[in-house]
mmCIF file of C-alpha atoms in Angstrom:
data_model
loop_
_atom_site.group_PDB
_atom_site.id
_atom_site.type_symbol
_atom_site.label_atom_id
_atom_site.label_comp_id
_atom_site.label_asym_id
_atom_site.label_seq_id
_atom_site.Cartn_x
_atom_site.Cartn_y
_atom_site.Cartn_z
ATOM 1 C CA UNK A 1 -33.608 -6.109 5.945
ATOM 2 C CA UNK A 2 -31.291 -3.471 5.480
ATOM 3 C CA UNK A 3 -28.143 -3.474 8.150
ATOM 4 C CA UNK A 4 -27.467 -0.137 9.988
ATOM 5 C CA UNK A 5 -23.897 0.498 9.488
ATOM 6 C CA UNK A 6 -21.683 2.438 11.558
ATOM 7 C CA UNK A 7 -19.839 5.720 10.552
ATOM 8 C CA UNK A 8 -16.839 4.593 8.369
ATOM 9 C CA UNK A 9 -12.983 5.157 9.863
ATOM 10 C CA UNK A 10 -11.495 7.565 7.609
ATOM 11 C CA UNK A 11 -7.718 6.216 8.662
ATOM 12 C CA UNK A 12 -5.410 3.453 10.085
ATOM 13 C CA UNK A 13 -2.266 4.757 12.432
ATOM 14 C CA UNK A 14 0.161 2.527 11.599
ATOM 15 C CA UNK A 15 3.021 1.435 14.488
ATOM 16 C CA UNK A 16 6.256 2.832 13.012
ATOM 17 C CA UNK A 17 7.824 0.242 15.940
ATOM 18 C CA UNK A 18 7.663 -3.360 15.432
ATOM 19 C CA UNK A 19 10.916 -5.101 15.875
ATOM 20 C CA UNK A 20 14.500 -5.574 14.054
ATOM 21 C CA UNK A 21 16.056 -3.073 11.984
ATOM 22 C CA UNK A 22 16.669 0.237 13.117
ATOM 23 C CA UNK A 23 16.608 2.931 10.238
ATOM 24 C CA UNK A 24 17.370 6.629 10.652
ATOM 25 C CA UNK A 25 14.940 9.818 9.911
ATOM 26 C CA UNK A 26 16.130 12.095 6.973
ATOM 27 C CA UNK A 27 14.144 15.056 6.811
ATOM 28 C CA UNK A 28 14.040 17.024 3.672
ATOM 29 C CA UNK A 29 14.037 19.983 4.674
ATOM 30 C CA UNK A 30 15.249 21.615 1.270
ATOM 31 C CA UNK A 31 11.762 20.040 -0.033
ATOM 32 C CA UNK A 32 9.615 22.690 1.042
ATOM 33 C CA UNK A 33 10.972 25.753 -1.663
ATOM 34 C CA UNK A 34 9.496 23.216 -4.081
ATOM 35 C CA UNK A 35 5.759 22.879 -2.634
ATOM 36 C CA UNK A 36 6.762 19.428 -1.392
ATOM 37 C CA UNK A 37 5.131 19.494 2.539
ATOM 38 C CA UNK A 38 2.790 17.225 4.331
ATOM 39 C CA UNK A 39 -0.651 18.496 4.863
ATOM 40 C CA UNK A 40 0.407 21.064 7.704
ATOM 41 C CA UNK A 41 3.100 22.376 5.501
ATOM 42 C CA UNK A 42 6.021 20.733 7.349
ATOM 43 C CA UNK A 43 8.377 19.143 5.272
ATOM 44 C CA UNK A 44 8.336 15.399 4.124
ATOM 45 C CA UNK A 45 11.309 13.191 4.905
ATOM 46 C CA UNK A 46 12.013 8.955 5.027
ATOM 47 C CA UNK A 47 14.118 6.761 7.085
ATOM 48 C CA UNK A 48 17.111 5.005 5.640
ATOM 49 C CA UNK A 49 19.391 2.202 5.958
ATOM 50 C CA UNK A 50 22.630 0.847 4.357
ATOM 51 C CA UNK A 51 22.375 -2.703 3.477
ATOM 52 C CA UNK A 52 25.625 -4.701 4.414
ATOM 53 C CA UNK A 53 26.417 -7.671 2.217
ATOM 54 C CA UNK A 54 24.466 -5.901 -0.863
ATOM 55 C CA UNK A 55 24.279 -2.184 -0.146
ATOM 56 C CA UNK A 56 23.382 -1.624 -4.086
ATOM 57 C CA UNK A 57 20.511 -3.250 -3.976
ATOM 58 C CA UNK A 58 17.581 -1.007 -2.748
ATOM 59 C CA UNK A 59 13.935 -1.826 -0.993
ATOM 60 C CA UNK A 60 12.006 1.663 -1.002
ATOM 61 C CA UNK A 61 9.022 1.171 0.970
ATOM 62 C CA UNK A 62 5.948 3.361 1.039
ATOM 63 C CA UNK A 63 4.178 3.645 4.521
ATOM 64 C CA UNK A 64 0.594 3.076 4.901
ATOM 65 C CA UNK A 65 -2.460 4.791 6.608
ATOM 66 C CA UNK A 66 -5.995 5.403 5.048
ATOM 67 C CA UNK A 67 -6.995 8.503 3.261
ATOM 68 C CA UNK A 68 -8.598 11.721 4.540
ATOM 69 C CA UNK A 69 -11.722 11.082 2.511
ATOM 70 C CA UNK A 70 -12.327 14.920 2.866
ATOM 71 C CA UNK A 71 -11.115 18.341 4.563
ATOM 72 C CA UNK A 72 -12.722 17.385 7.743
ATOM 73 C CA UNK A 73 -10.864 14.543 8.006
ATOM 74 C CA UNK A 74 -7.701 15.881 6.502
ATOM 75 C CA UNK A 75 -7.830 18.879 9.284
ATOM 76 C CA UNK A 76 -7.548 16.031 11.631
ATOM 77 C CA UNK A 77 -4.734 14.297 10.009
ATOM 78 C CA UNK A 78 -2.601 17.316 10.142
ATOM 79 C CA UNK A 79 -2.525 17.123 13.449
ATOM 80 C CA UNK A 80 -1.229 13.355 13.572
ATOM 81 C CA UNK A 81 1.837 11.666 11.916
ATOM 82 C CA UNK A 82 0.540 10.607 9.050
ATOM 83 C CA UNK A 83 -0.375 14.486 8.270
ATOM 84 C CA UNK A 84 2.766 15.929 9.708
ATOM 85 C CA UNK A 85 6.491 15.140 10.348
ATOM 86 C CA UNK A 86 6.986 17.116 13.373
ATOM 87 C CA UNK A 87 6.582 14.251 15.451
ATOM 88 C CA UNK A 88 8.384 11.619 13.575
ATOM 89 C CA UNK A 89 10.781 9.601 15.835
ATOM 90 C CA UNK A 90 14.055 9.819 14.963
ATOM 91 C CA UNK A 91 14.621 5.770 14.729
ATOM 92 C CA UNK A 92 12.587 3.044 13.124
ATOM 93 C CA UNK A 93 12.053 -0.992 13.448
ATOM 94 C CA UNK A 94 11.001 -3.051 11.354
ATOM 95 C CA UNK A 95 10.288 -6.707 10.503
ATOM 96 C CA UNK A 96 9.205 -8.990 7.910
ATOM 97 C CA UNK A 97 11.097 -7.691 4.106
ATOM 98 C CA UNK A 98 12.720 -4.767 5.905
ATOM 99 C CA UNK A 99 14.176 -6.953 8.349
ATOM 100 C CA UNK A 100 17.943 -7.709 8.718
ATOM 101 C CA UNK A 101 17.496 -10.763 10.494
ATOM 102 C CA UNK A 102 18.104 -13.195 7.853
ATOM 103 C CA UNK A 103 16.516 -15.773 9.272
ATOM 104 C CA UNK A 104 13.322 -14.166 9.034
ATOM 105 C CA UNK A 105 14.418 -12.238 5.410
ATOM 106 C CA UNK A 106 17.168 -14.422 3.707
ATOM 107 C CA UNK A 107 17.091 -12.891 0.194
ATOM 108 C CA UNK A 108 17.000 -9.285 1.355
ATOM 109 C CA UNK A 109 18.026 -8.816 4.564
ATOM 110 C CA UNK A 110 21.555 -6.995 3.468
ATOM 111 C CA UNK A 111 19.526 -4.648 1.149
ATOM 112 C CA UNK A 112 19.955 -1.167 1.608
ATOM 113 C CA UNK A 113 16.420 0.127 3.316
ATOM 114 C CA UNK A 114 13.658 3.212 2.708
ATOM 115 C CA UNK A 115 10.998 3.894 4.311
ATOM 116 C CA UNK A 116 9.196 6.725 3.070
ATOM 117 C CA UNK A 117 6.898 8.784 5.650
ATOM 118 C CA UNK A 118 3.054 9.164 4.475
ATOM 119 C CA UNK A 119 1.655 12.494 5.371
ATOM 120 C CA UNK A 120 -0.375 13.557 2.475
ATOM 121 C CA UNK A 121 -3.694 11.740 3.188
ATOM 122 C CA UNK A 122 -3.727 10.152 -0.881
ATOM 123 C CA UNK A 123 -1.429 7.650 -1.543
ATOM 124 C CA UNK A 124 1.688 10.128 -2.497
ATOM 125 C CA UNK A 125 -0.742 11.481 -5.497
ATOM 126 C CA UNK A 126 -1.642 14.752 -5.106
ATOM 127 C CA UNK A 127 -0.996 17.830 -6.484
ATOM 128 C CA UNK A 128 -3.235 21.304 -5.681
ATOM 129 C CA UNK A 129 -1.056 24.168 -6.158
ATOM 130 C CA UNK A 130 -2.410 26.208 -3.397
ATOM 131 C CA UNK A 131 -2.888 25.714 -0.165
ATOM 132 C CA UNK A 132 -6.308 25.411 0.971
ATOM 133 C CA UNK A 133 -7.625 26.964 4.024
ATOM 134 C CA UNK A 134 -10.447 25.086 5.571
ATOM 135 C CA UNK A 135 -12.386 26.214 8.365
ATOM 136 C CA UNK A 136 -9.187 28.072 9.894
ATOM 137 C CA UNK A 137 -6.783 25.352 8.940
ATOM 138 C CA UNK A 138 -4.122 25.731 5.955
ATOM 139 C CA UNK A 139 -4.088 22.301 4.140
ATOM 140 C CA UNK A 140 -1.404 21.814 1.795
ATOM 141 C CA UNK A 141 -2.229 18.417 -0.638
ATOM 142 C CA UNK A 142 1.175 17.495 -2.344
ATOM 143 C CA UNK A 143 1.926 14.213 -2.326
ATOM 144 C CA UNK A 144 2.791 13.791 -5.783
ATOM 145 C CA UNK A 145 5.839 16.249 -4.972
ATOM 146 C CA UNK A 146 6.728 14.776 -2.006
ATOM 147 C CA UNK A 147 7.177 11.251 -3.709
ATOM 148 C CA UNK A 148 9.147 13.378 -6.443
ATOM 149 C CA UNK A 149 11.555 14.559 -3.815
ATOM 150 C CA UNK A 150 11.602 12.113 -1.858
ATOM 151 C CA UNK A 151 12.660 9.029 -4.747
ATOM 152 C CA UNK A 152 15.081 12.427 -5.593
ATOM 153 C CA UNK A 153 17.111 12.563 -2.802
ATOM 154 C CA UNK A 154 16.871 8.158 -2.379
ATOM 155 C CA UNK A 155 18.636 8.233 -5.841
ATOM 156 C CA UNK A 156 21.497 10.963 -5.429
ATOM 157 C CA UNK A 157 21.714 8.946 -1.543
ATOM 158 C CA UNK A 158 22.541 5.185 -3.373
ATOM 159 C CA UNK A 159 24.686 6.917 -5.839
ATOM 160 C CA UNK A 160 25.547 5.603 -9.326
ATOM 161 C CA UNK A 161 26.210 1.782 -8.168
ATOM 162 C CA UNK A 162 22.373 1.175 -7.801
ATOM 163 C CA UNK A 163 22.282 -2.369 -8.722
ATOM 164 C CA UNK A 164 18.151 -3.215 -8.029
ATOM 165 C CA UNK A 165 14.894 -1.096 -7.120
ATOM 166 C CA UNK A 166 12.043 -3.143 -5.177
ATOM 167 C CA UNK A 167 9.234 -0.424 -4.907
ATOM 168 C CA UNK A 168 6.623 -1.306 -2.049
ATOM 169 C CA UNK A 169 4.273 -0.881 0.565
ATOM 170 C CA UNK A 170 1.108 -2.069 2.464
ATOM 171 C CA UNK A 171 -2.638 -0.655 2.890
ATOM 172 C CA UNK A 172 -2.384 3.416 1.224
ATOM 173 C CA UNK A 173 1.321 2.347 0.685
ATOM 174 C CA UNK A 174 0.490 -0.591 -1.678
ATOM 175 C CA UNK A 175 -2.044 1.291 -3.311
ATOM 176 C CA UNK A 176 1.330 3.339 -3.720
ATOM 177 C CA UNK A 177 2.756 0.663 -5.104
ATOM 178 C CA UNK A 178 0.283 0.240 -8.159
ATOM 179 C CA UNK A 179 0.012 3.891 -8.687
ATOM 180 C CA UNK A 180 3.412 4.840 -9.039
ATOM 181 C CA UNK A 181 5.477 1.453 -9.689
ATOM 182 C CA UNK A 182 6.280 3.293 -13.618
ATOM 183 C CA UNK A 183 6.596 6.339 -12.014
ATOM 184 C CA UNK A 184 9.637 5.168 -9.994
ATOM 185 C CA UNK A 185 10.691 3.102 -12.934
ATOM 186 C CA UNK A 186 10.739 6.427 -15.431
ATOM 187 C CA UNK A 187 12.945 8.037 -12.696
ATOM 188 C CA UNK A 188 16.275 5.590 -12.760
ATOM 189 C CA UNK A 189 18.065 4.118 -16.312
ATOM 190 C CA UNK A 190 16.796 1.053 -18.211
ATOM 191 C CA UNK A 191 19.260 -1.127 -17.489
ATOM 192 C CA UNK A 192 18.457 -0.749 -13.650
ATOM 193 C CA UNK A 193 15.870 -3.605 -12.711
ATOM 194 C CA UNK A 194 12.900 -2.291 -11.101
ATOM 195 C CA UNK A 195 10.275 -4.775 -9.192
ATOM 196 C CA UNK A 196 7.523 -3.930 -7.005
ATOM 197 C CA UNK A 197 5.539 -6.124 -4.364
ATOM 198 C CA UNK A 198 1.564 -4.197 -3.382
ATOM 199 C CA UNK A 199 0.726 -5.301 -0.015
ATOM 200 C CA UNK A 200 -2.704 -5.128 1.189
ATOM 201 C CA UNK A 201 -3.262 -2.553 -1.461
ATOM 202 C CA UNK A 202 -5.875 -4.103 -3.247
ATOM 203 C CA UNK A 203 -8.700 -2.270 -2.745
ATOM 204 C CA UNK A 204 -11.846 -3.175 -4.616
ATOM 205 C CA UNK A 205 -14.678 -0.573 -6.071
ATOM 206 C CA UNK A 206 -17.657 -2.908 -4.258
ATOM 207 C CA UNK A 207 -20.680 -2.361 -2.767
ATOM 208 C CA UNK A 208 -21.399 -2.954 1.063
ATOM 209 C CA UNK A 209 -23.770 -5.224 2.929
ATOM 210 C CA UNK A 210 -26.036 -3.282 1.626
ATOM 211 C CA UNK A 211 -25.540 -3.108 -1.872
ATOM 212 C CA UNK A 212 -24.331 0.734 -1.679
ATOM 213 C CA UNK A 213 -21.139 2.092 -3.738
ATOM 214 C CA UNK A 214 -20.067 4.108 -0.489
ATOM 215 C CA UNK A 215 -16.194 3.801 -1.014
ATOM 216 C CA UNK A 216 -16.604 4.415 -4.966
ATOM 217 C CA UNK A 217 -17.599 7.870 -3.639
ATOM 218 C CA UNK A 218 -14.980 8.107 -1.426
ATOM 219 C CA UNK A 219 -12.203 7.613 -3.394
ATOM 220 C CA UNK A 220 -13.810 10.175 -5.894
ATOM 221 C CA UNK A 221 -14.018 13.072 -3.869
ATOM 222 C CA UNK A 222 -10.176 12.286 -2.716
ATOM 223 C CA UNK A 223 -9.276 12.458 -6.168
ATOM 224 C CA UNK A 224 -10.747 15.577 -6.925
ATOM 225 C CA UNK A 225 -9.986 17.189 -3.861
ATOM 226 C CA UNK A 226 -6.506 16.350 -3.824
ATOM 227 C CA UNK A 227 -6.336 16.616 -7.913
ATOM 228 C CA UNK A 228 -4.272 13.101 -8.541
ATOM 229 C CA UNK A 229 -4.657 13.623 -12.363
ATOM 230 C CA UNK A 230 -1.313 14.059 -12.914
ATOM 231 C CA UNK A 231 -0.164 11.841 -10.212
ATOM 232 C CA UNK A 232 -1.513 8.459 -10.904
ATOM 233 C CA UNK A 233 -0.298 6.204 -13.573
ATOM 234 C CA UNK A 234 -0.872 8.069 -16.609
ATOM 235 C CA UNK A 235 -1.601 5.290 -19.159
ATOM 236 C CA UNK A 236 -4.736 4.308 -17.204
ATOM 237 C CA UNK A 237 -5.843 8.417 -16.996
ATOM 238 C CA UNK A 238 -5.566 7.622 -20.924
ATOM 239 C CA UNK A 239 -7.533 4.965 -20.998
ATOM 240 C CA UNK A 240 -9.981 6.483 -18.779
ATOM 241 C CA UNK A 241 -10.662 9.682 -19.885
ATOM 242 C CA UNK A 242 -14.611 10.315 -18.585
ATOM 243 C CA UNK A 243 -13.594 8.344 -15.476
ATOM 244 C CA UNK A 244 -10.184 9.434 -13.968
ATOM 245 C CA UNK A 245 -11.140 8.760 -10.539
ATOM 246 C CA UNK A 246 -11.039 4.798 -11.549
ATOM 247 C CA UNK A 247 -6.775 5.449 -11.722
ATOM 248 C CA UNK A 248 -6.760 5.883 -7.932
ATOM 249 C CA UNK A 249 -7.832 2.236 -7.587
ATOM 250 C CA UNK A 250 -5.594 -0.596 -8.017
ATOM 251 C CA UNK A 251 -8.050 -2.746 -9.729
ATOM 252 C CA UNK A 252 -8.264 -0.382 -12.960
ATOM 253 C CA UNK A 253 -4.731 0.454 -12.308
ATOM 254 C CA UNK A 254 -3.604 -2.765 -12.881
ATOM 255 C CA UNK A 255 -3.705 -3.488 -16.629
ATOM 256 C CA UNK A 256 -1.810 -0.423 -17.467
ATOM 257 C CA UNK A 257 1.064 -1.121 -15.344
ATOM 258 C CA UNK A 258 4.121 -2.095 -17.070
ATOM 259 C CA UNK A 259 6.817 -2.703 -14.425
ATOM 260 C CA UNK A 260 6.783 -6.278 -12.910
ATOM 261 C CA UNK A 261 4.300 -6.755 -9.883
ATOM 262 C CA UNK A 262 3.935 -8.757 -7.269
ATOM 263 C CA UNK A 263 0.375 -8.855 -5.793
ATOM 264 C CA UNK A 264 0.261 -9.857 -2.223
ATOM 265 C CA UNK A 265 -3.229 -9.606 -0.398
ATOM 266 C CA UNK A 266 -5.666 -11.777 1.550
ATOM 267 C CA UNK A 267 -9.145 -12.357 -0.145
ATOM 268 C CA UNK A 268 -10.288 -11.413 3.419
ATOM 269 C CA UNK A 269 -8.352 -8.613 4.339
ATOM 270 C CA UNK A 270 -10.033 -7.218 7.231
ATOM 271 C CA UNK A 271 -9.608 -3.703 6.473
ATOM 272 C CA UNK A 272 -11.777 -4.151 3.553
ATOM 273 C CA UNK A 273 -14.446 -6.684 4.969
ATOM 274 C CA UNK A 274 -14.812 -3.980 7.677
ATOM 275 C CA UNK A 275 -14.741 -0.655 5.600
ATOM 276 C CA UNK A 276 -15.657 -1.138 2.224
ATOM 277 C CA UNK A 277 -18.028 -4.363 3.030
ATOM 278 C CA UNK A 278 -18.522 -2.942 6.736
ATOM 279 C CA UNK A 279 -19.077 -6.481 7.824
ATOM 280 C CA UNK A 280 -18.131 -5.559 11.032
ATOM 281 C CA UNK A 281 -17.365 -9.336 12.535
ATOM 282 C CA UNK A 282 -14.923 -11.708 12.831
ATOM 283 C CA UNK A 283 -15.205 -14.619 11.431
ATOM 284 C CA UNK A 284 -16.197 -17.333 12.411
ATOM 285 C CA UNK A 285 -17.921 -15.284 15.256
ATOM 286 C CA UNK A 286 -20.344 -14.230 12.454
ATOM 287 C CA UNK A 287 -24.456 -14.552 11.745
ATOM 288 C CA UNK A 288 -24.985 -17.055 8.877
ATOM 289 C CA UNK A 289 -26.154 -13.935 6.949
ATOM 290 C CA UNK A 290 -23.237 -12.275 7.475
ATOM 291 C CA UNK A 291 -20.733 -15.491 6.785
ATOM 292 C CA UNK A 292 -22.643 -15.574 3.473
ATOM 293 C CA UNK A 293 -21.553 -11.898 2.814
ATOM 294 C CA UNK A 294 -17.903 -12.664 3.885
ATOM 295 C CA UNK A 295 -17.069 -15.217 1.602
ATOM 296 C CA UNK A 296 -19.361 -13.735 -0.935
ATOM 297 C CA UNK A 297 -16.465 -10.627 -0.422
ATOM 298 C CA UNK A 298 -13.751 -13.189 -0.915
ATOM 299 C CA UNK A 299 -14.884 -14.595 -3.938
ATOM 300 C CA UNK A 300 -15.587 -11.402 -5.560
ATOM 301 C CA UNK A 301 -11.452 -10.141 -4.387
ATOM 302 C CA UNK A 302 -10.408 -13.471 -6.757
ATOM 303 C CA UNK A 303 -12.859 -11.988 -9.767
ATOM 304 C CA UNK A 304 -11.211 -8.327 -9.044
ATOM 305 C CA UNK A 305 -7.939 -9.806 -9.061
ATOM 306 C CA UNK A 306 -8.295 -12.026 -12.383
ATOM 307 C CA UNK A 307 -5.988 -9.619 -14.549
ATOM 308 C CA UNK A 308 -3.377 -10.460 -11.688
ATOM 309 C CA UNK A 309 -4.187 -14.403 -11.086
ATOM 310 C CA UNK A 310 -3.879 -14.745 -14.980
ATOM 311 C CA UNK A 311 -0.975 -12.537 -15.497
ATOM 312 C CA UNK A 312 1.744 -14.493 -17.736
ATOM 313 C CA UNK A 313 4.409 -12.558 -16.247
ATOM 314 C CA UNK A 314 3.765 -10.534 -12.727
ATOM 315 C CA UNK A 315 3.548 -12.647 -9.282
ATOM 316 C CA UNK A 316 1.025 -13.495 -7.149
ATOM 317 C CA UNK A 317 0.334 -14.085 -3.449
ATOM 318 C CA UNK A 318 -3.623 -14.334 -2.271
ATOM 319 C CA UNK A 319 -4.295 -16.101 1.377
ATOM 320 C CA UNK A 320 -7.213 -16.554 2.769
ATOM 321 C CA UNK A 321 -6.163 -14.659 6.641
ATOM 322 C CA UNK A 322 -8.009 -12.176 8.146
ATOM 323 C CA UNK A 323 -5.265 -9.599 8.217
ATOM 324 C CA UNK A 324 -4.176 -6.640 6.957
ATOM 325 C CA UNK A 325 -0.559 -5.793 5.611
ATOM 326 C CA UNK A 326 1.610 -8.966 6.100
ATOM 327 C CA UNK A 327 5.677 -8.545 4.164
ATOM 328 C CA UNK A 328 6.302 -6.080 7.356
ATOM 329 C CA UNK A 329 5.785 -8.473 10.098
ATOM 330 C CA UNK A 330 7.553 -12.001 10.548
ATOM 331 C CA UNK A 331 5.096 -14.509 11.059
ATOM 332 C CA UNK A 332 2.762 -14.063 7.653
ATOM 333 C CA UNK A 333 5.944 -12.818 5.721
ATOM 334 C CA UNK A 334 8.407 -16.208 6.566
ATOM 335 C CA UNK A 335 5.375 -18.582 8.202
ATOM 336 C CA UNK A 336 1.841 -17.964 6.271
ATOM 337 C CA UNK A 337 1.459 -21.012 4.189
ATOM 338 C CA UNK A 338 -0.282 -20.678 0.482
ATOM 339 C CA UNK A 339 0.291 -24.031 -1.966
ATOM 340 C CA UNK A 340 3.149 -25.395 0.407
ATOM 341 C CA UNK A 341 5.185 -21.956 0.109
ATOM 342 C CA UNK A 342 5.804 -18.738 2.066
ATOM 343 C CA UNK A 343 4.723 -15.631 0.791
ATOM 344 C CA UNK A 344 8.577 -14.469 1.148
ATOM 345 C CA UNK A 345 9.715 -17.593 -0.824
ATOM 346 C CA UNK A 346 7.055 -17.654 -3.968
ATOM 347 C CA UNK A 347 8.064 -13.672 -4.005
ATOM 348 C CA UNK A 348 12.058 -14.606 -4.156
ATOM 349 C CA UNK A 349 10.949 -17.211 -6.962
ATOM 350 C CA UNK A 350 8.922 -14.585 -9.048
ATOM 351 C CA UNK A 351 11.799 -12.001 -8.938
ATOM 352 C CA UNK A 352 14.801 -14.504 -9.747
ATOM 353 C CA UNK A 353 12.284 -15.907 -11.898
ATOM 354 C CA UNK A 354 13.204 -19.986 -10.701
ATOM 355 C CA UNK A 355 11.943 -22.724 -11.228
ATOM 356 C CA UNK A 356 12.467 -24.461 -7.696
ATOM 357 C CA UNK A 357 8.967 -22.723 -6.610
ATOM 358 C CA UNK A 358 5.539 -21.169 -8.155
ATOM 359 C CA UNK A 359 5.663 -17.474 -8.574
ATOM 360 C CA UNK A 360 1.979 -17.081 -8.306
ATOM 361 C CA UNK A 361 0.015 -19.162 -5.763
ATOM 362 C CA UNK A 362 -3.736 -18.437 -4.591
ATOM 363 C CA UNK A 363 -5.228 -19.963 -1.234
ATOM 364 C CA UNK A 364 -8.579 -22.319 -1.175
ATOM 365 C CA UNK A 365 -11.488 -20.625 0.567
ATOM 366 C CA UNK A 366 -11.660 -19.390 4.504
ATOM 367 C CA UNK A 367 -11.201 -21.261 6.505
ATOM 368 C CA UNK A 368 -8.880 -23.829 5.033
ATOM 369 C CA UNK A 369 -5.568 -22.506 6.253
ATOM 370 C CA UNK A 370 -4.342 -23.545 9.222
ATOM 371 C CA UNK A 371 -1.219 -21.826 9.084
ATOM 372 C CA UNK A 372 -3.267 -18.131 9.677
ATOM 373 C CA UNK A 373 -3.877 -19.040 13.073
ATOM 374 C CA UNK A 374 -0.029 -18.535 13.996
ATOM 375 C CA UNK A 375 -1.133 -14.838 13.962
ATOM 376 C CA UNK A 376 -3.474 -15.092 16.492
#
């Protein structure tokens, strides 16, 4: 029997208050002579912190959010703060990696700290040269620029003492992550390490409960709406010349990325059993049909992910929690269990590259892991 789904989200607001570290809006005003706005044409910015005992050594995150999967949608995100900046707070907090509590963050919590807004509605990869007026609303879809400025102004900000890059971010922000982890690396010298851990950015090109390639058409139409051509990793546009679209999708991303990357995901992350499966249950509240579908979904992550698991050199991180983003809050970032080690502790031993710890660990099947019910 076919399953009536419902209408599918076409974003996540993300808290920009969680707890810890308090970072400080920089608005980038300037950008906006260069084309570089959010999608109501207000001008992009980030929020910043100076790290104390290592100050050279930089975390740039990039925020997360959904897509506007088309103009509709993106009319609607203008209006929000994930499609504008006018109502950006002047302080953040945040936890988990950005933290400064070094109990909770030990290996970075005196890194100097960027958060970059999200307010293009693609994953910082668009580019259309004109604005586009839709239905009495002037869009403006540039978010390749305003990563350009924005990793601009980061760079002149730290100076020529930059010691370390991390490049990150969770949901749209660590599908970030994969599309522009050689972008940021291109921008600073060689001899400047450059690292990146994708969180929750994942996303797999899989059919739903019903066997339908409904977010494979999504992501299409916001690469051609927003043209990402030239802002996705250009290797993989190379390698995919009939099929562009595919470069705006971490799992066809992946192979072509040459800067060291950490993967860190659930094989159940409940943003993607509920909007690209649209399972929409939690488990183990579930139908034995749909069970069978959710750890069917699981499975098929771990297949996706194979270039990853298998990688001789890049980390690893898979759990099996239902959850969604985990290195910005405490408990899944310094408590989350996977093969006897943190996620923040088989990360530290991937980028100092020790032996004390595996760099690449991958959880047993839902619902073996006791240790995800600390986040209930």
């Amino acid at each position: 029997m076919k399953i009536i789904l419902v209408p599918m989200i076409s974003f996540v607001i993300f808290s920009r208050y969680t707890d810890a570290i308090v970072m400080k809006k920089v608005i980038l005003t300037a950008a906006t002579s260069k084309g570089a706005v959010c999608l109501d044409g207000s001008p992009p910015g980030y929020y910043i912190r100076t790290g104390t005992t290592s100050p050279n050594n930089w975390i740039l995150h990039q925020e997360g959010g959904g897509w506007c999967f088309n103009e509709d949608q993106c009319v609607l995100r203008s209006k929000t703060d994930l499609g504008s900046s006018k109502g950006w707070p002047p302080n953040v907090t945040y936890s988990g990696l950005l933290s400064d509590d070094c109990t909770v963050n030990p290996d970075f919590c005196g890194w100097s700290m960027v958060y970059i807004g999200y307010c293009d509605g693609a994953s910082f990869s668009g580019n259309v040269e004109n604005p586009v007026n839709w239905k009495g609303t002037t869009l403006y879809f540039r978010g390749a620029r305003i990563l350009e400025v924005v990793i601009n102004a980061v760079l002149e900000a730290a100076g020529d003492n930059i010691e370390h890059i991390i490049l990150t971010g969770c949901s749209a922000g660590g599908l970030a992550t994969y599309l522009h982890a050689d972008y940021v690396r291109s921008k600073v010298p060689s001899q400047i390490p450059v690292h990146a851990i994708a969180d929750a950015g994942y996303f797999l090109d899989a059919p739903n409960v019903n066997g339908e390639m409904h977010i494979r058409e999504r992501y299409q139409y916001v690469y051609k709406m927003q043209n990402c051509t030239g802002g996705v990793n250009q290797d993989c546009i190379a390698a995919n010349p009939t099929e562009e679209w595919k470069c705006f999708m971490a799992q066809y991303t992946y192979p072509h990325i040459t800067t060291p990357i950490f993967l860190l995901n659930s094989r159940y992350d409940t943003y993607q059993i509920n909007f690209i499966l649209q399972l929409h249950c939690h488990a183990p509240n579930c139908s034995t049909d749909q069970m069978k579908e959710f750890m069917k979904y699981g499975n098929e992550f771990l297949v996706a992910a194979a270039p990853a698991i298998t990688s001789k050199s890049n980390g690893v991180y898979i759990d099996s929690c239902q959850i969604h983003c985990q290195s910005l809050k405490e408990i899944p970032w310094s408590k989350f269990i996977v093969g006897g080690q943190t996620m923040r502790d088989t990360f530290n031993a991937w980028l100092t590259n020790s032996t004390a710890m595996k760099s690449k660990v991958v959880d047993c099947a839902y619902p073996c892991n006791p240790t995800c019910l600390l986040n209930s």
